GROMACS .gro file of C-alpha atoms in nm:
model
  388
    1MET     CA    1  15.976  -9.085  -2.136
    2ASN     CA    2  15.951  -8.894  -1.811
    3THR     CA    3  16.026  -8.526  -1.894
    4SER     CA    4  15.955  -8.397  -1.558
    5PHE     CA    5  16.218  -8.200  -1.360
    6VAL     CA    6  16.010  -8.174  -1.045
    7LYS     CA    7  16.167  -8.345  -0.754
    8GLN     CA    8  15.961  -8.506  -0.485
    9GLY     CA    9  15.896  -8.291  -0.194
   10GLN     CA   10  16.102  -7.994  -0.330
   11GLU     CA   11  15.841  -7.745  -0.204
   12ALA     CA   12  15.720  -7.947   0.099
   13ALA     CA   13  15.624  -7.733   0.394
   14PHE     CA   14  15.714  -8.012   0.661
   15SER     CA   15  15.951  -8.300   0.669
   16LYS     CA   16  15.856  -8.643   0.552
   17GLU     CA   17  15.878  -8.764   0.904
   18GLU     CA   18  15.625  -8.513   1.053
   19LEU     CA   19  15.363  -8.563   0.778
   20ALA     CA   20  15.404  -8.946   0.849
   21SER     CA   21  15.344  -8.890   1.219
   22ARG     CA   22  15.020  -8.706   1.124
   23VAL     CA   23  14.901  -8.990   0.892
   24GLU     CA   24  14.975  -9.236   1.190
   25ALA     CA   25  14.778  -9.028   1.433
   26ALA     CA   26  14.484  -9.017   1.182
   27ARG     CA   27  14.504  -9.387   1.140
   28ARG     CA   28  14.477  -9.440   1.516
   29SER     CA   29  14.153  -9.224   1.517
   30LEU     CA   30  14.012  -9.427   1.247
   31SER     CA   31  14.081  -9.745   1.403
   32ALA     CA   32  13.917  -9.620   1.729
   33LYS     CA   33  13.611  -9.546   1.540
   34ASN     CA   34  13.618  -9.885   1.364
   35ILE     CA   35  13.665  -9.724   1.015
   36ASP     CA   36  13.884  -9.928   0.762
   37VAL     CA   37  13.940  -9.649   0.516
   38MET     CA   38  13.859  -9.272   0.491
   39ILE     CA   39  13.810  -9.046   0.183
   40VAL     CA   40  13.937  -8.700   0.266
   41THR     CA   41  13.834  -8.423   0.024
   42GLY     CA   42  13.871  -8.099   0.227
   43PRO     CA   43  14.188  -7.920   0.112
   44GLU     CA   44  14.284  -7.818   0.464
   45ASN     CA   45  14.277  -8.176   0.581
   46ILE     CA   46  14.463  -8.309   0.271
   47PHE     CA   47  14.726  -8.045   0.329
   48TYR     CA   48  14.770  -8.121   0.701
   49LEU     CA   49  14.827  -8.502   0.615
   50THR     CA   50  15.026  -8.488   0.297
   51GLY     CA   51  15.142  -8.132   0.236
   52GLN     CA   52  14.940  -8.105  -0.075
   53GLN     CA   53  14.860  -7.740  -0.174
   54THR     CA   54  14.730  -7.589  -0.491
   55PRO     CA   55  14.469  -7.308  -0.588
   56GLY     CA   56  14.333  -7.585  -0.816
   57TYR     CA   57  14.142  -7.762  -0.543
   58TYR     CA   58  13.825  -7.638  -0.735
   59THR     CA   59  13.881  -7.956  -0.941
   60PHE     CA   60  13.815  -8.287  -0.767
   61GLN     CA   61  14.089  -8.432  -0.541
   62ALA     CA   62  14.066  -8.703  -0.264
   63LEU     CA   63  14.305  -8.874  -0.043
   64VAL     CA   64  14.221  -9.229   0.034
   65LEU     CA   65  14.352  -9.314   0.379
   66PRO     CA   66  14.331  -9.669   0.477
   67VAL     CA   67  14.409  -9.787   0.844
   68GLU     CA   68  14.652 -10.045   0.681
   69GLY     CA   69  14.837 -10.000   0.360
   70GLU     CA   70  14.962  -9.686   0.184
   71PRO     CA   71  14.755  -9.370   0.114
   72ARG     CA   72  14.660  -9.306  -0.241
   73PHE     CA   73  14.574  -8.969  -0.397
   74VAL     CA   74  14.324  -8.914  -0.664
   75VAL     CA   75  14.426  -8.587  -0.847
   76ARG     CA   76  14.385  -8.410  -1.181
   77ARG     CA   77  14.679  -8.466  -1.410
   78LEU     CA   78  14.752  -8.102  -1.436
   79GLU     CA   79  14.786  -8.091  -1.049
   80SER     CA   80  15.001  -8.421  -1.029
   81GLN     CA   81  15.333  -8.237  -1.074
   82ASN     CA   82  15.226  -7.991  -0.808
   83CYS     CA   83  15.157  -8.282  -0.589
   84ILE     CA   84  15.497  -8.434  -0.651
   85ALA     CA   85  15.657  -8.100  -0.538
   86ASN     CA   86  15.456  -8.044  -0.233
   87THR     CA   87  15.428  -8.395  -0.100
   88TYR     CA   88  15.597  -8.733  -0.038
   89LEU     CA   89  15.312  -8.938  -0.162
   90GLU     CA   90  15.417  -9.236  -0.390
   91ASN     CA   91  15.072  -9.358  -0.490
   92LEU     CA   92  14.903  -9.092  -0.717
   93GLU     CA   93  14.591  -9.199  -0.897
   94VAL     CA   94  14.580  -8.950  -1.195
   95TYR     CA   95  14.286  -8.860  -1.410
   96ASP     CA   96  14.267  -8.674  -1.721
   97ASP     CA   97  14.002  -8.395  -1.815
   98GLY     CA   98  13.696  -8.555  -1.948
   99ILE     CA   99  13.713  -8.849  -1.704
  100ASP     CA  100  13.469  -8.885  -1.409
  101PRO     CA  101  13.724  -8.891  -1.119
  102LEU     CA  102  13.457  -9.048  -0.904
  103ASP     CA  103  13.475  -9.373  -1.104
  104LEU     CA  104  13.847  -9.357  -1.040
  105LEU     CA  105  13.797  -9.295  -0.672
  106VAL     CA  106  13.555  -9.594  -0.641
  107GLY     CA  107  13.807  -9.828  -0.787
  108VAL     CA  108  14.092  -9.712  -0.568
  109VAL     CA  109  13.879  -9.742  -0.258
  110ALA     CA  110  13.791 -10.091  -0.364
  111LYS     CA  111  14.135 -10.219  -0.414
  112THR     CA  112  14.280 -10.028  -0.101
  113GLY     CA  113  14.045 -10.176   0.153
  114GLY     CA  114  13.903 -10.488   0.016
  115ALA     CA  115  13.560 -10.639   0.073
  116ASN     CA  116  13.340 -10.572   0.346
  117GLN     CA  117  13.529 -10.256   0.462
  118ARG     CA  118  13.380  -9.966   0.665
  119VAL     CA  119  13.433  -9.641   0.454
  120ALA     CA  120  13.407  -9.308   0.590
  121ILE     CA  121  13.399  -8.952   0.425
  122ASP     CA  122  13.379  -8.601   0.588
  123LYS     CA  123  12.993  -8.531   0.530
  124ARG     CA  124  13.066  -8.178   0.626
  125GLY     CA  125  13.312  -8.112   0.349
  126TRP     CA  126  13.249  -7.796   0.134
  127PHE     CA  127  13.399  -7.956  -0.166
  128LEU     CA  128  13.172  -8.267  -0.185
  129PRO     CA  129  12.878  -8.182  -0.387
  130ILE     CA  130  12.562  -8.375  -0.319
  131THR     CA  131  12.561  -8.550  -0.643
  132ALA     CA  132  12.928  -8.671  -0.573
  133PHE     CA  133  12.813  -8.796  -0.235
  134GLU     CA  134  12.516  -8.979  -0.373
  135LYS     CA  135  12.708  -9.150  -0.647
  136LEU     CA  136  12.980  -9.260  -0.397
  137GLN     CA  137  12.716  -9.407  -0.169
  138GLU     CA  138  12.537  -9.583  -0.450
  139LYS     CA  139  12.877  -9.743  -0.554
  140LEU     CA  140  13.039  -9.796  -0.198
  141GLY     CA  141  12.733  -9.859   0.014
  142VAL     CA  142  12.672  -9.670   0.330
  143LEU     CA  143  12.938  -9.421   0.410
  144ALA     CA  144  13.025  -9.344   0.782
  145ASP     CA  145  13.079  -8.976   0.868
  146GLY     CA  146  13.444  -8.882   0.924
  147ALA     CA  147  13.383  -8.536   1.018
  148GLY     CA  148  13.593  -8.403   1.286
  149ILE     CA  149  13.861  -8.686   1.290
  150VAL     CA  150  14.138  -8.500   1.104
  151GLU     CA  151  14.011  -8.157   1.260
  152SER     CA  152  14.063  -8.285   1.609
  153LEU     CA  153  14.445  -8.359   1.528
  154ARG     CA  154  14.475  -7.989   1.378
  155ALA     CA  155  14.336  -7.823   1.690
  156VAL     CA  156  14.677  -7.850   1.858
  157LYS     CA  157  14.956  -7.709   1.659
  158SER     CA  158  15.319  -7.851   1.665
  159PRO     CA  159  15.614  -7.602   1.724
  160SER     CA  160  15.672  -7.585   1.358
  161GLU     CA  161  15.314  -7.503   1.276
  162VAL     CA  162  15.312  -7.234   1.551
  163GLU     CA  163  15.625  -7.088   1.395
  164LYS     CA  164  15.457  -7.056   1.055
  165ILE     CA  165  15.169  -6.875   1.218
  166SER     CA  166  15.399  -6.651   1.384
  167ARG     CA  167  15.574  -6.554   1.070
  168ALA     CA  168  15.223  -6.490   0.912
  169ALA     CA  169  15.154  -6.258   1.204
  170SER     CA  170  15.454  -6.057   1.124
  171TYR     CA  171  15.317  -6.024   0.764
  172VAL     CA  172  14.998  -5.908   0.905
  173ASP     CA  173  15.160  -5.643   1.127
  174ALA     CA  174  15.329  -5.514   0.808
  175GLY     CA  175  15.014  -5.504   0.626
  176MET     CA  176  14.803  -5.336   0.890
  177ALA     CA  177  15.079  -5.071   0.946
  178ALA     CA  178  15.062  -4.994   0.582
  179GLY     CA  179  14.672  -4.972   0.585
  180LEU     CA  180  14.658  -4.747   0.886
  181ALA     CA  181  14.926  -4.513   0.734
  182ALA     CA  182  14.717  -4.483   0.419
  183ILE     CA  183  14.419  -4.343   0.594
  184ARG     CA  184  14.358  -3.976   0.501
  185GLU     CA  185  14.072  -3.781   0.387
  186GLY     CA  186  14.009  -3.833   0.013
  187ALA     CA  187  14.193  -4.175   0.024
  188SER     CA  188  13.971  -4.458  -0.109
  189GLU     CA  189  13.910  -4.795   0.038
  190ASN     CA  190  14.095  -4.944  -0.247
  191ASP     CA  191  14.402  -4.727  -0.149
  192LEU     CA  192  14.400  -4.883   0.186
  193VAL     CA  193  14.367  -5.254   0.070
  194ALA     CA  194  14.626  -5.187  -0.200
  195ALA     CA  195  14.866  -5.075   0.066
  196MET     CA  196  14.781  -5.346   0.315
  197MET     CA  197  14.829  -5.636   0.057
  198GLU     CA  198  15.127  -5.479  -0.100
  199SER     CA  199  15.319  -5.453   0.236
  200ALA     CA  200  15.200  -5.797   0.354
  201ILE     CA  201  15.310  -5.960   0.041
  202ARG     CA  202  15.642  -5.782   0.023
  203ALA     CA  203  15.687  -5.895   0.372
  204GLY     CA  204  15.637  -6.267   0.274
  205SER     CA  205  15.270  -6.348   0.267
  206GLU     CA  206  15.136  -6.594  -0.003
  207TYR     CA  207  14.779  -6.582  -0.114
  208VAL     CA  208  14.519  -6.581   0.168
  209GLY     CA  209  14.202  -6.780   0.246
  210MET     CA  210  13.983  -6.473   0.242
  211GLU     CA  211  13.998  -6.097   0.118
  212PRO     CA  212  14.062  -5.829   0.366
  213LEU     CA  213  13.754  -5.657   0.509
  214VAL     CA  214  13.805  -5.291   0.477
  215SER     CA  215  13.527  -5.038   0.477
  216SER     CA  216  13.462  -4.666   0.575
  217GLY     CA  217  13.166  -4.461   0.682
  218ARG     CA  218  12.840  -4.599   0.726
  219ARG     CA  219  12.950  -4.895   0.528
  220THR     CA  220  13.149  -5.002   0.840
  221GLY     CA  221  12.814  -5.089   1.002
  222VAL     CA  222  12.753  -5.384   0.774
  223PRO     CA  223  12.946  -5.696   0.897
  224HIS     CA  224  13.194  -5.828   0.645
  225GLY     CA  225  13.204  -5.541   0.419
  226THR     CA  226  13.468  -5.534   0.170
  227TRP     CA  227  13.636  -5.227  -0.026
  228LYS     CA  228  13.433  -5.069  -0.278
  229ARG     CA  229  13.608  -4.758  -0.414
  230ARG     CA  230  13.452  -4.523  -0.161
  231LYS     CA  231  13.651  -4.223  -0.059
  232ILE     CA  232  13.711  -4.142   0.318
  233GLN     CA  233  13.549  -3.827   0.448
  234GLY     CA  234  13.618  -3.634   0.769
  235GLY     CA  235  13.451  -3.749   1.070
  236GLU     CA  236  13.396  -4.109   0.955
  237PRO     CA  237  13.511  -4.450   1.093
  238VAL     CA  238  13.729  -4.688   0.904
  239PHE     CA  239  13.735  -5.060   0.979
  240LEU     CA  240  14.026  -5.279   0.876
  241GLU     CA  241  14.057  -5.655   0.905
  242MET     CA  242  14.318  -5.885   0.721
  243ALA     CA  243  14.497  -6.212   0.719
  244ALA     CA  244  14.837  -6.316   0.599
  245CYS     CA  245  14.971  -6.665   0.515
  246HIS     CA  246  15.295  -6.856   0.551
  247ASP     CA  247  15.289  -7.218   0.407
  248ARG     CA  248  14.918  -7.199   0.424
  249TYR     CA  249  14.914  -7.109   0.795
  250HIS     CA  250  14.710  -6.782   0.875
  251ALA     CA  251  14.725  -6.511   1.115
  252VAL     CA  252  14.447  -6.245   1.132
  253LEU     CA  253  14.430  -5.894   1.275
  254MET     CA  254  14.146  -5.629   1.302
  255ARG     CA  255  14.186  -5.257   1.389
  256SER     CA  256  13.966  -4.960   1.391
  257ALA     CA  257  14.029  -4.595   1.312
  258TRP     CA  258  13.843  -4.267   1.293
  259MET     CA  259  13.882  -3.967   1.077
  260GLY     CA  260  13.859  -3.692   1.345
  261GLN     CA  261  13.700  -3.734   1.681
  262PRO     CA  262  13.484  -4.043   1.735
  263ASN     CA  263  13.148  -3.999   1.897
  264ASP     CA  264  13.088  -4.093   2.251
  265VAL     CA  265  12.906  -4.421   2.169
  266ALA     CA  266  13.200  -4.530   1.952
  267ARG     CA  267  13.452  -4.458   2.218
  268ARG     CA  268  13.250  -4.650   2.484
  269MET     CA  269  13.202  -4.940   2.244
  270MET     CA  270  13.580  -4.927   2.161
  271ASP     CA  271  13.657  -4.935   2.523
  272ALA     CA  272  13.445  -5.235   2.574
  273CYS     CA  273  13.595  -5.427   2.285
  274LEU     CA  274  13.952  -5.349   2.440
  275GLU     CA  275  13.839  -5.469   2.782
  276GLY     CA  276  13.673  -5.770   2.628
  277LEU     CA  277  13.999  -5.866   2.449
  278ASP     CA  278  14.187  -5.835   2.775
  279ALA     CA  279  13.936  -6.054   2.953
  280ALA     CA  280  13.974  -6.307   2.678
  281LEU     CA  281  14.350  -6.301   2.715
  282ALA     CA  282  14.330  -6.338   3.082
  283THR     CA  283  14.121  -6.655   3.054
  284LEU     CA  284  14.272  -6.815   2.750
  285LYS     CA  285  14.498  -7.060   2.946
  286PRO     CA  286  14.538  -7.437   2.992
  287GLY     CA  287  14.271  -7.582   3.184
  288ASN     CA  288  14.007  -7.346   3.094
  289THR     CA  289  13.753  -7.424   2.816
  290CYS     CA  290  13.672  -7.246   2.479
  291GLU     CA  291  13.326  -7.162   2.647
  292GLN     CA  292  13.468  -6.989   2.935
  293VAL     CA  293  13.692  -6.756   2.717
  294HIS     CA  294  13.368  -6.634   2.530
  295GLN     CA  295  13.189  -6.586   2.852
  296ALA     CA  296  13.469  -6.367   2.988
  297VAL     CA  297  13.421  -6.146   2.681
  298GLN     CA  298  13.043  -6.155   2.703
  299ALA     CA  299  13.043  -6.058   3.069
  300VAL     CA  300  13.240  -5.733   2.962
  301ILE     CA  301  13.000  -5.661   2.687
  302ASP     CA  302  12.694  -5.730   2.901
  303LYS     CA  303  12.822  -5.498   3.188
  304ALA     CA  304  12.879  -5.219   2.929
  305GLY     CA  305  12.523  -5.258   2.813
  306TYR     CA  306  12.589  -5.386   2.456
  307THR     CA  307  12.454  -5.748   2.494
  308GLU     CA  308  12.223  -5.678   2.170
  309ASN     CA  309  12.523  -5.554   1.976
  310TYR     CA  310  12.717  -5.879   2.028
  311ARG     CA  311  12.551  -6.180   1.909
  312LYS     CA  312  12.829  -6.382   1.796
  313ARG     CA  313  13.124  -6.605   1.894
  314SER     CA  314  13.443  -6.454   2.054
  315GLY     CA  315  13.697  -6.626   1.856
  316TYR     CA  316  13.781  -6.933   1.639
  317SER     CA  317  14.089  -7.158   1.571
  318VAL     CA  318  14.330  -7.044   1.299
  319GLY     CA  319  14.601  -7.229   1.114
  320ILE     CA  320  14.553  -7.408   0.768
  321SER     CA  321  14.316  -7.226   0.538
  322PHE     CA  322  14.217  -7.210   0.193
  323ALA     CA  323  13.946  -6.988   0.027
  324PRO     CA  324  13.660  -6.913   0.136
  325ASP     CA  325  13.783  -6.871   0.485
  326TRP     CA  326  14.092  -6.752   0.679
  327GLY     CA  327  13.982  -6.936   0.986
  328GLU     CA  328  13.940  -7.286   1.086
  329TRP     CA  329  13.574  -7.298   1.146
  330GLN     CA  330  13.557  -7.688   1.154
  331VAL     CA  331  13.819  -7.695   1.443
  332ALA     CA  332  13.723  -7.496   1.732
  333SER     CA  333  13.531  -7.191   1.832
  334LEU     CA  334  13.515  -6.977   2.148
  335TYR     CA  335  13.138  -6.976   2.227
  336ASP     CA  336  12.869  -7.096   2.466
  337GLY     CA  337  12.846  -7.474   2.479
  338ILE     CA  338  13.193  -7.557   2.354
  339LYS     CA  339  13.353  -7.725   2.645
  340ARG     CA  340  13.677  -7.839   2.482
  341GLU     CA  341  13.961  -7.767   2.724
  342LEU     CA  342  14.238  -7.544   2.618
  343VAL     CA  343  14.577  -7.690   2.581
  344PRO     CA  344  14.922  -7.545   2.476
  345GLY     CA  345  14.959  -7.516   2.099
  346MET     CA  346  14.599  -7.409   2.039
  347VAL     CA  347  14.586  -7.094   1.832
  348PHE     CA  348  14.293  -6.853   1.813
  349HIS     CA  349  14.177  -6.531   1.639
  350ILE     CA  350  13.991  -6.328   1.910
  351PRO     CA  351  13.803  -6.037   1.768
  352PRO     CA  352  13.571  -5.849   1.993
  353ALA     CA  353  13.360  -5.614   1.772
  354LEU     CA  354  13.057  -5.408   1.833
  355ARG     CA  355  12.844  -5.211   1.592
  356ILE     CA  356  12.543  -4.993   1.527
  357TYR     CA  357  12.421  -5.169   1.213
  358GLY     CA  358  12.423  -4.948   0.935
  359ASP     CA  359  12.606  -4.681   1.105
  360PHE     CA  360  12.951  -4.795   1.224
  361THR     CA  361  13.176  -5.061   1.363
  362VAL     CA  362  13.465  -5.070   1.609
  363GLY     CA  363  13.656  -5.373   1.704
  364VAL     CA  364  14.014  -5.510   1.780
  365SER     CA  365  14.163  -5.848   1.763
  366GLU     CA  366  14.480  -6.053   1.808
  367THR     CA  367  14.602  -6.397   1.706
  368VAL     CA  368  14.715  -6.581   2.020
  369VAL     CA  369  14.874  -6.916   2.078
  370VAL     CA  370  14.797  -7.101   2.410
  371THR     CA  371  15.121  -7.164   2.596
  372GLU     CA  372  15.201  -7.381   2.916
  373ASN     CA  373  15.154  -7.096   3.137
  374GLY     CA  374  14.893  -6.888   2.970
  375ASN     CA  375  14.916  -6.747   2.609
  376ARG     CA  376  15.131  -6.543   2.372
  377VAL     CA  377  14.987  -6.272   2.132
  378LEU     CA  378  15.170  -6.315   1.806
  379GLY     CA  379  15.120  -5.957   1.679
  380LYS     CA  380  15.274  -5.641   1.775
  381THR     CA  381  15.028  -5.366   1.628
  382ALA     CA  382  14.892  -5.108   1.886
  383ARG     CA  383  14.535  -5.194   1.971
  384ASP     CA  384  14.380  -4.839   2.059
  385LEU     CA  385  14.139  -4.669   1.820
  386ALA     CA  386  14.359  -4.486   1.570
  387VAL     CA  387  14.242  -4.108   1.548
  388TYR     CA  388  14.345  -3.889   1.251
   0.00000   0.00000   0.00000
């Protein structure tokens, strides 16, 4: 007897029609590469194609997507009701704890595509252990690499996707405002993060793909530092960066502050970051390339004399994310050699930051969508170095 009260698609982030159109686009890409069936294991790509989302992606899940025939989803039984709620998938292949899901997957692939099929899998996937790949290759034969097939579709967001990122940006604004307001001498880094996360969550944010990056004093001079109970003292820098999420779509924001007057080097570095961001925004428009946006930022940094302090990309695509990242590292970056042309609907986080390692960091960022005539900044938080 079915005792479930979960209704199909009751929590789906998109309509059945929009998800179906994504599947069809993916099928066309597979066909163009002479692939008969693809095994999709990345939670971001699974979400994009089906709407499935769960924190339980630490257990094995795989979408079997054939060029012809219906997709089938291999999923742990505990997550199957979640899948019913979030998707319109009709073919769930459920496994119990204690069962090897790879054996189930091999059988599903075999009956989905038939004999002599060309099977692909994303060989860059974070959630595909080497042992799992080796077993699949042993059972299925040589596997083609499907890396980038779904990601290329994710690069350009639909209007409904942009709207979700815009809502996430409003949650980030709320969180950052609270974090900046919490800065005072004697406040701890934990106090700032608590204020940031509470305000973002109260504004509407769901769980995010990566924790806030908040540090103070000399700790700011170490990239990707996180809060650690330290109390803010007079004359010190404070660094804040955070994301917020709406229906798994993320927006990100970075801001800098100083308790008292910043030193001259910090001010000059902050000015370079602000000018670099302006240069990026002036270049981020249809027809230009990802590389050109980075080069516009790099030119500003080089002119200011901080080339050695800026050995990084100038931005990256944002949208669907699960831990461990709030960005779409697989989709697009703003950096040298990336000649992908910008088109309306692409969304980037652009974070120019400069640092004296082990001493301080300053930086500023925006989440920005490419439009028909240029771009639109999604946040509203003031960019200047906040001085207290």
